[in-house]
Amino acid sequence: MRRNFYLQHPLMAMNDPRMQNLLDEEGLRGIGAYWIIIEKLSMLPEPRTQLEYLRPFCKNRKIPFVYLKKIILKYKLFNLEEDDFFSVEELNPVKKKEQKMVKNSKENVEE
């Protein structure tokens, strides 16, 4: 397990259209649920797990498991794998054209 007890997150997270959609549809409750899931994943040695990992946490906190599952499955903020595992999807991913421009500028600097 990681030894730091803080979670870094992108300052521009709310600019991702998926996060805007989550906020529009679920309000602050949805945003809070998202960050709870992120925190739980961040505590694992590898930031991926099965959905059932969240069930005991929900029971202890009186958070509906079905609600966290909805956040994971509906808003495309998580990568869903065949074996019922999920992991965090990158927010505001760099588009292919931007990646190519960044790569080219790095190559120019090295020359």
Coordinates of N, CA and C in Angstrom, one line a residue, residues 45 62 65 89:
P45 N -2.9 -1.7 -3.7 CA -1.6 -1.8 -4.3 C -1.6 -1.5 -5.8
K62 N -23.7 3.0 5.1 CA -25.0 3.2 4.6 C -25.1 3.9 3.3
F65 N -24.9 0.4 -2.4 CA -23.9 -0.2 -3.4 C -24.4 0.0 -4.8
E89 N -10.5 5.8 -15.4 CA -10.3 6.3 -16.8 C -9.7 7.7 -16.6

